[in-house]
Coordinates of N, CA and C and ligand atoms in Angstrom, one line a residue:
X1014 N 41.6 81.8 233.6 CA 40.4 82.6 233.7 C 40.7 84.1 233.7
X1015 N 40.2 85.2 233.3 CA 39.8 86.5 233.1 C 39.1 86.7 234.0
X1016 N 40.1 87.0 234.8 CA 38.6 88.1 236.0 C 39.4 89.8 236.0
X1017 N 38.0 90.3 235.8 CA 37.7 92.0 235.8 C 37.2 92.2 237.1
X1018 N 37.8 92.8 238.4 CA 37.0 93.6 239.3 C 36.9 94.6 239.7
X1019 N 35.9 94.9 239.6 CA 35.4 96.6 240.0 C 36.0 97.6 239.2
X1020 N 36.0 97.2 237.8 CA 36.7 98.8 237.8 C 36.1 99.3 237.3
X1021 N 37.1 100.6 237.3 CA 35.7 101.8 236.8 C 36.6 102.7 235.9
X1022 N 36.1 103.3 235.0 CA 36.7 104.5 234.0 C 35.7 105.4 234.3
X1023 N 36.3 106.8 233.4 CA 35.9 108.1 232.7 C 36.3 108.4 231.6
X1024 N 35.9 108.9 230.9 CA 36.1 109.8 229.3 C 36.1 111.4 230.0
X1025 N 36.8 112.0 230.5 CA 36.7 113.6 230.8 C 35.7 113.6 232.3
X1026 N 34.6 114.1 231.4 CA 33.6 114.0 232.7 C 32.7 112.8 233.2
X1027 N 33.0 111.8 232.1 CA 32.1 111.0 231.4 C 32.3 109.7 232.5
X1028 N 31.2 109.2 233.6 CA 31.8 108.0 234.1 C 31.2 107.1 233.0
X1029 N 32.0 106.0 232.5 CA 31.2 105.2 231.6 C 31.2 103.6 232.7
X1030 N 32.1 103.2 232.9 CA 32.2 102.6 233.3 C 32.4 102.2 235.5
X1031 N 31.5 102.2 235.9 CA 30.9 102.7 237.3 C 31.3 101.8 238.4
X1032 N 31.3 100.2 237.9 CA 31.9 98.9 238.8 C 31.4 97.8 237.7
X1033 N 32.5 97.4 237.1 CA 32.5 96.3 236.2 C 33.4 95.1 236.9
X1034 N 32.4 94.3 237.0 CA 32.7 92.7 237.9 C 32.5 91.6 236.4
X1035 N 33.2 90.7 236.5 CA 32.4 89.2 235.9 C 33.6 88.7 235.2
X1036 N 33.4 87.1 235.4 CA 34.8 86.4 234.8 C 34.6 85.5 233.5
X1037 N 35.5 85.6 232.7 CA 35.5 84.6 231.3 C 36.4 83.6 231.7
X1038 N 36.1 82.4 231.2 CA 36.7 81.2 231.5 C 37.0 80.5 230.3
X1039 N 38.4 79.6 230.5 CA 39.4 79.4 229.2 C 38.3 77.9 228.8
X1040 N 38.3 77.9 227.6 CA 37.2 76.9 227.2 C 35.8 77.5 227.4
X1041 N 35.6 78.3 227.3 CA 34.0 79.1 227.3 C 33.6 80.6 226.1
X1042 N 32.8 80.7 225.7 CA 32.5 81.6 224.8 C 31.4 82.8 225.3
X1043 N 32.3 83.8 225.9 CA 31.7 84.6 226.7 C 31.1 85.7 226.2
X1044 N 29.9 86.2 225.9 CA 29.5 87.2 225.3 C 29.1 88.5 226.3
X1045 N 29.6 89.6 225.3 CA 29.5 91.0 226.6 C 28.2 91.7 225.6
X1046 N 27.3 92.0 226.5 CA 26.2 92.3 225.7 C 25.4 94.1 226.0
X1047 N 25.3 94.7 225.5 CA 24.8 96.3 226.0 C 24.0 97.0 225.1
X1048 N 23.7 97.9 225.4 CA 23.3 98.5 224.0 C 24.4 99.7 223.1
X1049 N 24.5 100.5 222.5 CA 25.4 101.3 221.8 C 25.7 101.9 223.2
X1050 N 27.5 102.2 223.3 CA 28.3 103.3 224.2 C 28.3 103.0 225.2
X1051 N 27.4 101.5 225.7 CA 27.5 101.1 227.2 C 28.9 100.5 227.7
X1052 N 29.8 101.0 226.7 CA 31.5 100.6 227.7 C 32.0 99.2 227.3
X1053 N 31.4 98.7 226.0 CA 32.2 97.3 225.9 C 33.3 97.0 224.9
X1054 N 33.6 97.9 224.2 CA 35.0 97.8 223.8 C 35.8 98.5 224.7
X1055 N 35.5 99.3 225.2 CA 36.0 100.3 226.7 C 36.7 98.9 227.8
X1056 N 35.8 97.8 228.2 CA 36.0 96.5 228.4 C 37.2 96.0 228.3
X1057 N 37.3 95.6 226.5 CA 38.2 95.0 226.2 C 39.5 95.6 225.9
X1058 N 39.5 97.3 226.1 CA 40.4 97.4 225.7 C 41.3 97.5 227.3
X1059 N 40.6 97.7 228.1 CA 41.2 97.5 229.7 C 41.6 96.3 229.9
X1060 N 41.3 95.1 229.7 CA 41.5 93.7 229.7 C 43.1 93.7 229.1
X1061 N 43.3 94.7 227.6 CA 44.5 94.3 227.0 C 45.5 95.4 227.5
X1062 N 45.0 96.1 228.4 CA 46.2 97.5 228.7 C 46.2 98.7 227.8
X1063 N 45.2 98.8 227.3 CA 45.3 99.6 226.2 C 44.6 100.9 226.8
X1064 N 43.3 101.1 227.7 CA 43.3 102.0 228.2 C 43.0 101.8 229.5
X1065 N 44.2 103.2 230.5 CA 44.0 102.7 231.9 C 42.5 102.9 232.5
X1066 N 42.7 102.0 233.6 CA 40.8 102.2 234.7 C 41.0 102.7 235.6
X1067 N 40.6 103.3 236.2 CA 40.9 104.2 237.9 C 40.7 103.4 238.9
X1068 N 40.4 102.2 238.8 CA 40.0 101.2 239.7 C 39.9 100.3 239.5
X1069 N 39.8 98.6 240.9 CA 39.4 97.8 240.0 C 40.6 97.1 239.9
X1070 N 40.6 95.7 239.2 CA 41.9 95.2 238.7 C 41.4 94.3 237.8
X1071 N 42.6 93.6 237.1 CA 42.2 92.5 236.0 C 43.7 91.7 236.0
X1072 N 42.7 90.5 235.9 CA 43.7 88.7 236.5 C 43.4 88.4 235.6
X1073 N 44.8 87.8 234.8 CA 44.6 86.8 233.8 C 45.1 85.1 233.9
X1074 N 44.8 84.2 234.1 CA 44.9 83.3 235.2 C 46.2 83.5 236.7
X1075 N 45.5 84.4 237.0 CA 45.7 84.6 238.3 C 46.7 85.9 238.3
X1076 N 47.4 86.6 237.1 CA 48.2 87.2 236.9 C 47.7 88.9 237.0
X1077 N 47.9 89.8 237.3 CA 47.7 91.1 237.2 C 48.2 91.4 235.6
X1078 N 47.5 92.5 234.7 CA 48.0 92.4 233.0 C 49.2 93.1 233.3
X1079 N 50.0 92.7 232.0 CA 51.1 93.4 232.3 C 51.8 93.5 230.6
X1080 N 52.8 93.9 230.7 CA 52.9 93.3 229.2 C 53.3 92.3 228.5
X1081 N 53.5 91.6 229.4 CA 53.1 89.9 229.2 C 52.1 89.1 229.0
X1082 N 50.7 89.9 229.3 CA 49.7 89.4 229.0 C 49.4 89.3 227.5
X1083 N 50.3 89.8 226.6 CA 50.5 89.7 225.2 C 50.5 87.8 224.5
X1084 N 51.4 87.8 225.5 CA 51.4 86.6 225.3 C 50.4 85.2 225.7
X1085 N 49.4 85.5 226.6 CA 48.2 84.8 226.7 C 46.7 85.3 225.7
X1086 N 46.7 86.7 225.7 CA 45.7 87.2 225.6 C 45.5 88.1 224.1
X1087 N 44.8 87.9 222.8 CA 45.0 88.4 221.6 C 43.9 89.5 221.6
X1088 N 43.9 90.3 221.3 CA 42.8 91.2 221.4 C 42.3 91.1 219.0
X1089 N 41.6 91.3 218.8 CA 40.7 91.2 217.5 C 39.9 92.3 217.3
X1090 N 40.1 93.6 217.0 CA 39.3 94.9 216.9 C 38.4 95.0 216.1
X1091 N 37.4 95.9 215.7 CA 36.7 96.1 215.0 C 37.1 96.7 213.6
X1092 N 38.3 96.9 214.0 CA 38.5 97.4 212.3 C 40.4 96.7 212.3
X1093 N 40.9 96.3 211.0 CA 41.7 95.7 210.4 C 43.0 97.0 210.8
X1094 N 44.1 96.9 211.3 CA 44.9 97.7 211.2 C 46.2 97.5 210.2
X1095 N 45.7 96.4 209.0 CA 47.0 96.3 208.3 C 47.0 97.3 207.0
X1096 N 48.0 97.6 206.6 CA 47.9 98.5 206.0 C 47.7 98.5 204.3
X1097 N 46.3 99.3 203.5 CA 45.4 98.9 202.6 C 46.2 98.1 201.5
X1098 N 47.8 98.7 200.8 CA 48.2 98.4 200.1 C 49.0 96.8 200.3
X1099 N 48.5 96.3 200.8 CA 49.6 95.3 201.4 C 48.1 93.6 200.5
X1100 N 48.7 92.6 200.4 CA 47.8 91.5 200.5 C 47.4 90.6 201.6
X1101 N 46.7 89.8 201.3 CA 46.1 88.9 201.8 C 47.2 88.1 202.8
X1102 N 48.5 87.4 201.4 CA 49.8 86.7 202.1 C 50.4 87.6 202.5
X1103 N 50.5 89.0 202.6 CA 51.4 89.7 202.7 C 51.4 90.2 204.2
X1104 N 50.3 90.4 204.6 CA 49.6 90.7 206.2 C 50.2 89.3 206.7
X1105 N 49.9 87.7 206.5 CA 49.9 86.7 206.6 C 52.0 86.4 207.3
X1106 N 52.5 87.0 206.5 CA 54.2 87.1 206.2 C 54.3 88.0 207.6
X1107 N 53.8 88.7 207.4 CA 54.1 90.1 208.4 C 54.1 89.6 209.9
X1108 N 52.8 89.1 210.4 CA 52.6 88.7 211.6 C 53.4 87.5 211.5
X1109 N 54.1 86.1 210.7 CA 54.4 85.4 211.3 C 55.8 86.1 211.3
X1110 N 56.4 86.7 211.2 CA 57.5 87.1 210.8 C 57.9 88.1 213.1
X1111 N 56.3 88.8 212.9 CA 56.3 89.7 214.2 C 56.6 88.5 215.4
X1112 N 55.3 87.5 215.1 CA 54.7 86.7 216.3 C 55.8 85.9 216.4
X1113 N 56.0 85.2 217.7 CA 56.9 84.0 217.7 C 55.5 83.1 218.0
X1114 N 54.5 83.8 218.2 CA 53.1 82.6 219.0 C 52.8 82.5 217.3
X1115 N 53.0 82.9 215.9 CA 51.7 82.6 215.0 C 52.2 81.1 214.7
X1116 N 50.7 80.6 214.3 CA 50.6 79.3 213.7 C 50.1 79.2 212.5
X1117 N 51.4 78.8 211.8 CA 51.4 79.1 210.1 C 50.1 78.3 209.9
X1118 N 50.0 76.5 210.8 CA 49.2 75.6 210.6 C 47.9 76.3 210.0
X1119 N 47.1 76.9 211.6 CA 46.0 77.6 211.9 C 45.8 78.8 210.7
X1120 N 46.6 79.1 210.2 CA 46.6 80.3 209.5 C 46.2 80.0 208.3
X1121 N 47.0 78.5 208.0 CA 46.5 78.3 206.1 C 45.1 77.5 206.5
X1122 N 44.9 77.0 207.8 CA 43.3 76.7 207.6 C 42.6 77.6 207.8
X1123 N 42.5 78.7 208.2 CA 41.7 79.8 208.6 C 41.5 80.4 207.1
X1124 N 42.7 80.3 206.5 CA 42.5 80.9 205.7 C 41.5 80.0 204.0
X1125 N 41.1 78.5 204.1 CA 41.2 78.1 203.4 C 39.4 78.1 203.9
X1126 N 39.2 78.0 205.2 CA 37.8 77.8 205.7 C 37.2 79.7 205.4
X1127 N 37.7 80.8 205.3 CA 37.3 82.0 204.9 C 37.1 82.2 203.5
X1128 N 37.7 81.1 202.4 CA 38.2 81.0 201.6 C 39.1 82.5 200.7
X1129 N 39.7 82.6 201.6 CA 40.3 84.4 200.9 C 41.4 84.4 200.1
X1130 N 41.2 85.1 199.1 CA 42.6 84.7 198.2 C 43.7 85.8 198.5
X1131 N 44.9 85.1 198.7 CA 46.1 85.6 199.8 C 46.6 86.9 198.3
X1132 N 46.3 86.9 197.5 CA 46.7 87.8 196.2 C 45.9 89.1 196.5
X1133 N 45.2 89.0 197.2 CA 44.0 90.4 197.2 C 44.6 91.3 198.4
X1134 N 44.2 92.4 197.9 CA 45.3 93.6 198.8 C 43.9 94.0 199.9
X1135 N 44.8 94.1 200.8 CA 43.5 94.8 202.2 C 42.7 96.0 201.4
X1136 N 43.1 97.0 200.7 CA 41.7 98.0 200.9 C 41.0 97.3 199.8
X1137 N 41.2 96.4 199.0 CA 40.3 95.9 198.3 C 39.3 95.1 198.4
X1138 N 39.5 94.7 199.8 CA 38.3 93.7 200.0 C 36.7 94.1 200.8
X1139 N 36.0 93.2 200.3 CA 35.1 93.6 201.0 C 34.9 94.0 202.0
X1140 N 33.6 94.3 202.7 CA 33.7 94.2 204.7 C 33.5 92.8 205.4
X1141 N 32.8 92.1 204.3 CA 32.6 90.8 204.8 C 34.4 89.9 204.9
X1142 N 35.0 90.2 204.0 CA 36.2 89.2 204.2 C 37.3 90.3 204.8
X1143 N 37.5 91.4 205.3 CA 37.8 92.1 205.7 C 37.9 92.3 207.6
X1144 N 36.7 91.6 207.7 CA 36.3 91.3 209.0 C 36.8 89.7 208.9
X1145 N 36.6 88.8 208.3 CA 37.3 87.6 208.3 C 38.5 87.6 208.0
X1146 N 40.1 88.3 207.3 CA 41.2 88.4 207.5 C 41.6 88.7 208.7
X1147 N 40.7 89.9 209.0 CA 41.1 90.5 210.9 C 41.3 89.3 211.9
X1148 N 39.8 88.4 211.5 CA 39.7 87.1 212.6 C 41.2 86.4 212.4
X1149 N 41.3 86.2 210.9 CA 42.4 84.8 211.0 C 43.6 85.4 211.9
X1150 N 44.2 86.8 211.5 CA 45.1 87.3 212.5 C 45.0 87.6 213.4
X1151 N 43.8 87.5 214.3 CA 43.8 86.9 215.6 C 43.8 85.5 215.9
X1152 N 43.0 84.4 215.3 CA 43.2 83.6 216.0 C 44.5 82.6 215.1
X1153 N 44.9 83.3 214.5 CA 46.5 82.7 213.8 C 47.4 82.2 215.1
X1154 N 47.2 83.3 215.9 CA 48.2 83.2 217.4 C 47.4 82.5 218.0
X1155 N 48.5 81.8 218.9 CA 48.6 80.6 219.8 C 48.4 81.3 221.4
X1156 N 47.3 81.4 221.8 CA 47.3 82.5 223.1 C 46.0 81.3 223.2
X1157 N 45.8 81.7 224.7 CA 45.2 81.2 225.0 C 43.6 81.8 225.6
X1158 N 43.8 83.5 225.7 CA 42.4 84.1 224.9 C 42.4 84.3 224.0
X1159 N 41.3 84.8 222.9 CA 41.1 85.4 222.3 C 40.0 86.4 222.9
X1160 N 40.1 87.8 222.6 CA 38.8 88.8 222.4 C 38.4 89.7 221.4
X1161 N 37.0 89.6 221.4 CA 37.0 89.9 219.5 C 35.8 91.0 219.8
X1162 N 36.1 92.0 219.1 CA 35.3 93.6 219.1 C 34.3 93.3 217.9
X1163 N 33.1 92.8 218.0 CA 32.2 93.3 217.2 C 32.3 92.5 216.2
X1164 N 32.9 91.4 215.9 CA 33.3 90.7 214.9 C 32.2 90.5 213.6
X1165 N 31.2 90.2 214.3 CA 29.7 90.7 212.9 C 29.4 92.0 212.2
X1166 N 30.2 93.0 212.8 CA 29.6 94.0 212.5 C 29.5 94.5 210.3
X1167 N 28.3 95.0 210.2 CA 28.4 95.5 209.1 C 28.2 94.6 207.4
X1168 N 28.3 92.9 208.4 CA 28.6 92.0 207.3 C 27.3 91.2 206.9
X1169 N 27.3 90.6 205.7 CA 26.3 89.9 205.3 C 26.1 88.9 206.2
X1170 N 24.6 87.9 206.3 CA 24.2 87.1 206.9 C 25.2 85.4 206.5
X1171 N 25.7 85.9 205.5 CA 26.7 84.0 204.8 C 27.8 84.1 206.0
X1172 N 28.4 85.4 205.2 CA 29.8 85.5 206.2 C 29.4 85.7 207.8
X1173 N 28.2 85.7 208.1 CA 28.4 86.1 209.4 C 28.6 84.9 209.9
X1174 N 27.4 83.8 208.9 CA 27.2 82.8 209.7 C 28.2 81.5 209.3
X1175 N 29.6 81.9 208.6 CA 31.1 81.1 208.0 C 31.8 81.8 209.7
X1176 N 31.8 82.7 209.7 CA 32.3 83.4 211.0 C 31.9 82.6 212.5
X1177 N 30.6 82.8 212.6 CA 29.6 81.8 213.8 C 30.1 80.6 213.9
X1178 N 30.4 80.2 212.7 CA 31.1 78.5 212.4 C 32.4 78.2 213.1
X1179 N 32.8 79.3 213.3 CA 34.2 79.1 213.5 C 34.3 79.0 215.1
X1180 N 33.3 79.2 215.8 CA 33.7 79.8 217.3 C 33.4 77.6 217.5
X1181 N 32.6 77.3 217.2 CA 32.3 76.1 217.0 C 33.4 75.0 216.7
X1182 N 34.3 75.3 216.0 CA 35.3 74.6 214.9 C 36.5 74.3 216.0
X1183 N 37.4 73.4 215.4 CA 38.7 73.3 216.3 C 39.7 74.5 216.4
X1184 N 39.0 75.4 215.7 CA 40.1 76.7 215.1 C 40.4 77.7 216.3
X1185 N 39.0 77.3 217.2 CA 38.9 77.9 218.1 C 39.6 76.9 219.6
X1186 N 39.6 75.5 219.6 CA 39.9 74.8 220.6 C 40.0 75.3 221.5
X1187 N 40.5 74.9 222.8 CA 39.9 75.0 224.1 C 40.1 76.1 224.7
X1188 N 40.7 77.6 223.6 CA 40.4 78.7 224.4 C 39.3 79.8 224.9
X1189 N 39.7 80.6 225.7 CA 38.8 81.5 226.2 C 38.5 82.8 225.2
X1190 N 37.1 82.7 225.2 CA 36.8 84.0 224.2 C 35.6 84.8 224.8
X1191 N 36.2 85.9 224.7 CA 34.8 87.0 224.7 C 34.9 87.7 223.4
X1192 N 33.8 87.8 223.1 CA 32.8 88.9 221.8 C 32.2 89.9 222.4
X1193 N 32.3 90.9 222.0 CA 30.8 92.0 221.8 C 30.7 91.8 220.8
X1194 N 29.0 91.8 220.3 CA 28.2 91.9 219.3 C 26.8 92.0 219.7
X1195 N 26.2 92.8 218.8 CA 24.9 92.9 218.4 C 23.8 92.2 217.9
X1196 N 24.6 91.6 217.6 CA 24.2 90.4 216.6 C 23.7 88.3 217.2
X1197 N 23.3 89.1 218.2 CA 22.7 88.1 219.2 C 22.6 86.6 218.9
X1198 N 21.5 87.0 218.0 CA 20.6 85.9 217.1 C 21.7 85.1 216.4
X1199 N 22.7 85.4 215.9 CA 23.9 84.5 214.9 C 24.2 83.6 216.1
X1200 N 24.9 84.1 217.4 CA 25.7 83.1 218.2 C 24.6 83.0 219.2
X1201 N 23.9 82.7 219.3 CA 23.2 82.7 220.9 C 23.7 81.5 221.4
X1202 N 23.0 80.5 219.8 CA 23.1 78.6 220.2 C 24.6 78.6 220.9
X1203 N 25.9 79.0 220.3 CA 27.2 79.0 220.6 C 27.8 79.6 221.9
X1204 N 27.1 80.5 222.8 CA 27.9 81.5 223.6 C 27.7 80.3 224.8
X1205 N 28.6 80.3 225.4 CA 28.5 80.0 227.1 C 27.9 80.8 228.1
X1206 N 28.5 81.8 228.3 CA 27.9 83.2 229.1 C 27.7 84.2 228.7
X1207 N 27.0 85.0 229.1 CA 26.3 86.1 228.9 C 26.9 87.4 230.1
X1208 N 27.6 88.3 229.7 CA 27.7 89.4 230.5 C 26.9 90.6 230.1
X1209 N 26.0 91.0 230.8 CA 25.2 92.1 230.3 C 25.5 93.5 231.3
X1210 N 25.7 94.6 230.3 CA 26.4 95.9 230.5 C 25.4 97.1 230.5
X1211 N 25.3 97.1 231.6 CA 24.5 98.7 231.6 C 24.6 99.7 232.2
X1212 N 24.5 100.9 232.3 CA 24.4 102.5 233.0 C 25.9 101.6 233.9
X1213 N 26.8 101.3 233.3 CA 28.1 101.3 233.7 C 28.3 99.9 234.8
X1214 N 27.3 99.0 235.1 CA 27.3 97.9 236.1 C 27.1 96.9 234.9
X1215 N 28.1 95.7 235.6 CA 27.1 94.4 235.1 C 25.7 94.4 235.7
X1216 N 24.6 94.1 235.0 CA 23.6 94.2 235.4 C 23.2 92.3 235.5
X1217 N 23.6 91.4 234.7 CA 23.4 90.3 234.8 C 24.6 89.6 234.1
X1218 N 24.7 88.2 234.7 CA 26.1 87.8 234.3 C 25.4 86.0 234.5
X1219 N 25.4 85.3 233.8 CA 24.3 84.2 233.6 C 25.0 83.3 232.2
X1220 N 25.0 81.6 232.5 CA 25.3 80.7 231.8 C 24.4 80.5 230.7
X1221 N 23.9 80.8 229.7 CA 22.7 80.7 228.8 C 22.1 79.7 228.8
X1222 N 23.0 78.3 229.1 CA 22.5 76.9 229.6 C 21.4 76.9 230.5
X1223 N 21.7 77.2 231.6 CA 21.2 77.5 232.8 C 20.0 77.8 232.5
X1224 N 20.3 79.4 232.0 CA 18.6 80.4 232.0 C 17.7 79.6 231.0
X1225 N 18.5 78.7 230.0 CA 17.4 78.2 229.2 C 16.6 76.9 229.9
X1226 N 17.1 76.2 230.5 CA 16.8 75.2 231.0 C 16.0 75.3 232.4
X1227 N 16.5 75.9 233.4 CA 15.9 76.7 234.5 C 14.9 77.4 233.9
X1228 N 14.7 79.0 233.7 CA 14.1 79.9 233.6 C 13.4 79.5 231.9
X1229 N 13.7 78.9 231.5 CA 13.0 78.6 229.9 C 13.7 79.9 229.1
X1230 N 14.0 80.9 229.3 CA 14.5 81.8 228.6 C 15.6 81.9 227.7
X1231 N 15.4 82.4 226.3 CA 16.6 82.7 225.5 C 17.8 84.2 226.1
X1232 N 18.6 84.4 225.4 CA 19.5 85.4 225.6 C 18.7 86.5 225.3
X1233 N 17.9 86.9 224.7 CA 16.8 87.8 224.3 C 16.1 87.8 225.0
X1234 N 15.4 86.9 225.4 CA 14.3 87.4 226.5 C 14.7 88.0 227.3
X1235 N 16.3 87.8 228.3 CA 16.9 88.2 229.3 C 17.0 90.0 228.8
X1236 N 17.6 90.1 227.9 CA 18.0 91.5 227.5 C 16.5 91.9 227.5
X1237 N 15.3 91.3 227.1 CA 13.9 92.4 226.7 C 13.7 92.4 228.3
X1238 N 13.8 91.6 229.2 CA 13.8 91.8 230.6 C 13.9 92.9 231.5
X1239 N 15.4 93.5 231.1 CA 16.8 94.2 231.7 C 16.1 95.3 231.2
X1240 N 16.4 95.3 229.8 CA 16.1 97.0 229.3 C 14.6 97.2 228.9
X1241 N 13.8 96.2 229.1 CA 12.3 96.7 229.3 C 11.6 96.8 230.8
X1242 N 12.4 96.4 231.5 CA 12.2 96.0 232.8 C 11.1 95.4 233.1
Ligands
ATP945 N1 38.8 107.7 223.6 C1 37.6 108.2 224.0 N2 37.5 109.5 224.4 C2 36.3 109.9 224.9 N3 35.2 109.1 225.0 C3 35.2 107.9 224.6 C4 36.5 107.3 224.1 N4 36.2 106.0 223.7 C5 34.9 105.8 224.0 N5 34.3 106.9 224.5 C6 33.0 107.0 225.0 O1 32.8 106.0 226.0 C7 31.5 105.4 225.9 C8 31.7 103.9 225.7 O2 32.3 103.6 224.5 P1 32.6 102.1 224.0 O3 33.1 102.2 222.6 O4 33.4 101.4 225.0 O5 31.1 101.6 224.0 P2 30.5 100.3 223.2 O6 29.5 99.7 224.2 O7 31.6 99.4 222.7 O8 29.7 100.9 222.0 P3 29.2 100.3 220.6 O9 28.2 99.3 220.9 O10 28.6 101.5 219.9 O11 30.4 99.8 219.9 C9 30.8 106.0 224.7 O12 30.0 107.0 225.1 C10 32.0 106.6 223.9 O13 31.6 107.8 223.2

């Protein structure tokens, strides 16, 4: 499990982040939900060590992060860091060569279910399969989270919903994932939980199961709730 408690950040003067509580669980598809700037890649990138929090702590089954959390925990950004002139196999070579975790297996099916041709060089590709190369080199690795920044962003409705497919698929098997996205409506049916981010607090943290079954409500209604009050 991922548990985040209480922490809190600043940008300068900027508190963004005020007391952030709520846990992702391994086998669950945890979605962090806010509107623009409300702190959720700020989130994820605290989760991987990447920027410090002034408070607060974060357990990764049961662990404080460290730089061993490398090895449970993949982080998936919003934008592709391999470099433009390189291919498809070539990014593909690179990481298994880095990782001792990549799974060549996962990799040629990831890459067979995106259908991307391993001959195509990174700045050439679209944003739709650009955002899907990024995924396979996350979940290429054998960790046991994944966290994925925005993974719909910017892309067509096909690929979003080849993408949506996958959180579904064995590709994903029995690990822990959180997403931010915007893009509600693609995964709603698919998310487990809902973490909702606002003026720096979780403001709601709810099984989608539950609120639909209990309360009749979708993930939408909850958010027109929250921010319409
Ligand atoms: N390195 C940084 N330096 C200063 N301010 C930053 C930095 N990174 C983020 N911020 C600010 O912190 C706030 C939260 O940013 P963050 O990217 O975490 O939000 P977000 O919820 O992921 O936004 P979006 O939905 O637009 O992706 C924003 O106001 C942003 O401008």
């Amino acid at each position: 499990m991922i548990e985040v408690k209480h922490i809190r950040k600043k940008y300068g003067r900027k508190q963004v982040l005020k007391d952030v509580t709520f846990t992702a669980e391994k086998g669950q598809i945890t979605c962090l939900i806010g509107i623009n700037g409300v702190g959720k890649s700020t989130v994820l990138k605290a989760i991987m060590g990447l920027t410090p929090v002034a408070g607060g702590s974060i357990l990764i089954d049961g662990q404080p992060i460290s730089s061993r959390s490398y090895e449970s925990v993949t982080f998936v950004p919003d934008a592709i860091s391999m470099p433009s002139g390189m291919t498809v196999d070539g990014c593909i070579r690179f990481m298994k060569d880095y990782y001792a975790s990549w799974n060549s297996q996962r990799a040629d099916e990831l890459k067979t279910f995106f259908k991307l041709n391993g001959t195509d060089k990174v700045g050439e590709l679209s944003k739709g399969n650009t955002a899907k190369l990024n995924l396979l080199l996350g979940l290429a690795l054998d960790t046991d989270y994944v966290l994925m920044d925005e993974p719909f962003s910017g892309i067509d409705i096909f690929s979003r919903e080849l993408i949506a497919s996958v959180f579904t698929s064995h590709l994903i098997e029995d690990r822990g994932v959180i997403v931010t996205t915007h893009e509600i409506g693609d995964i709603e049916h698919l998310i487990d939980k809902v973490v909702l981010l606002d003026n720096g607090v979780v403001r709601r943290e709810f099984q989608t199961e539950a609120v639909r079954m209990e309360e009749g409500k979708s993930v939408i209604d909850v958010l027109r709730e929250v921010y319409n009050g």
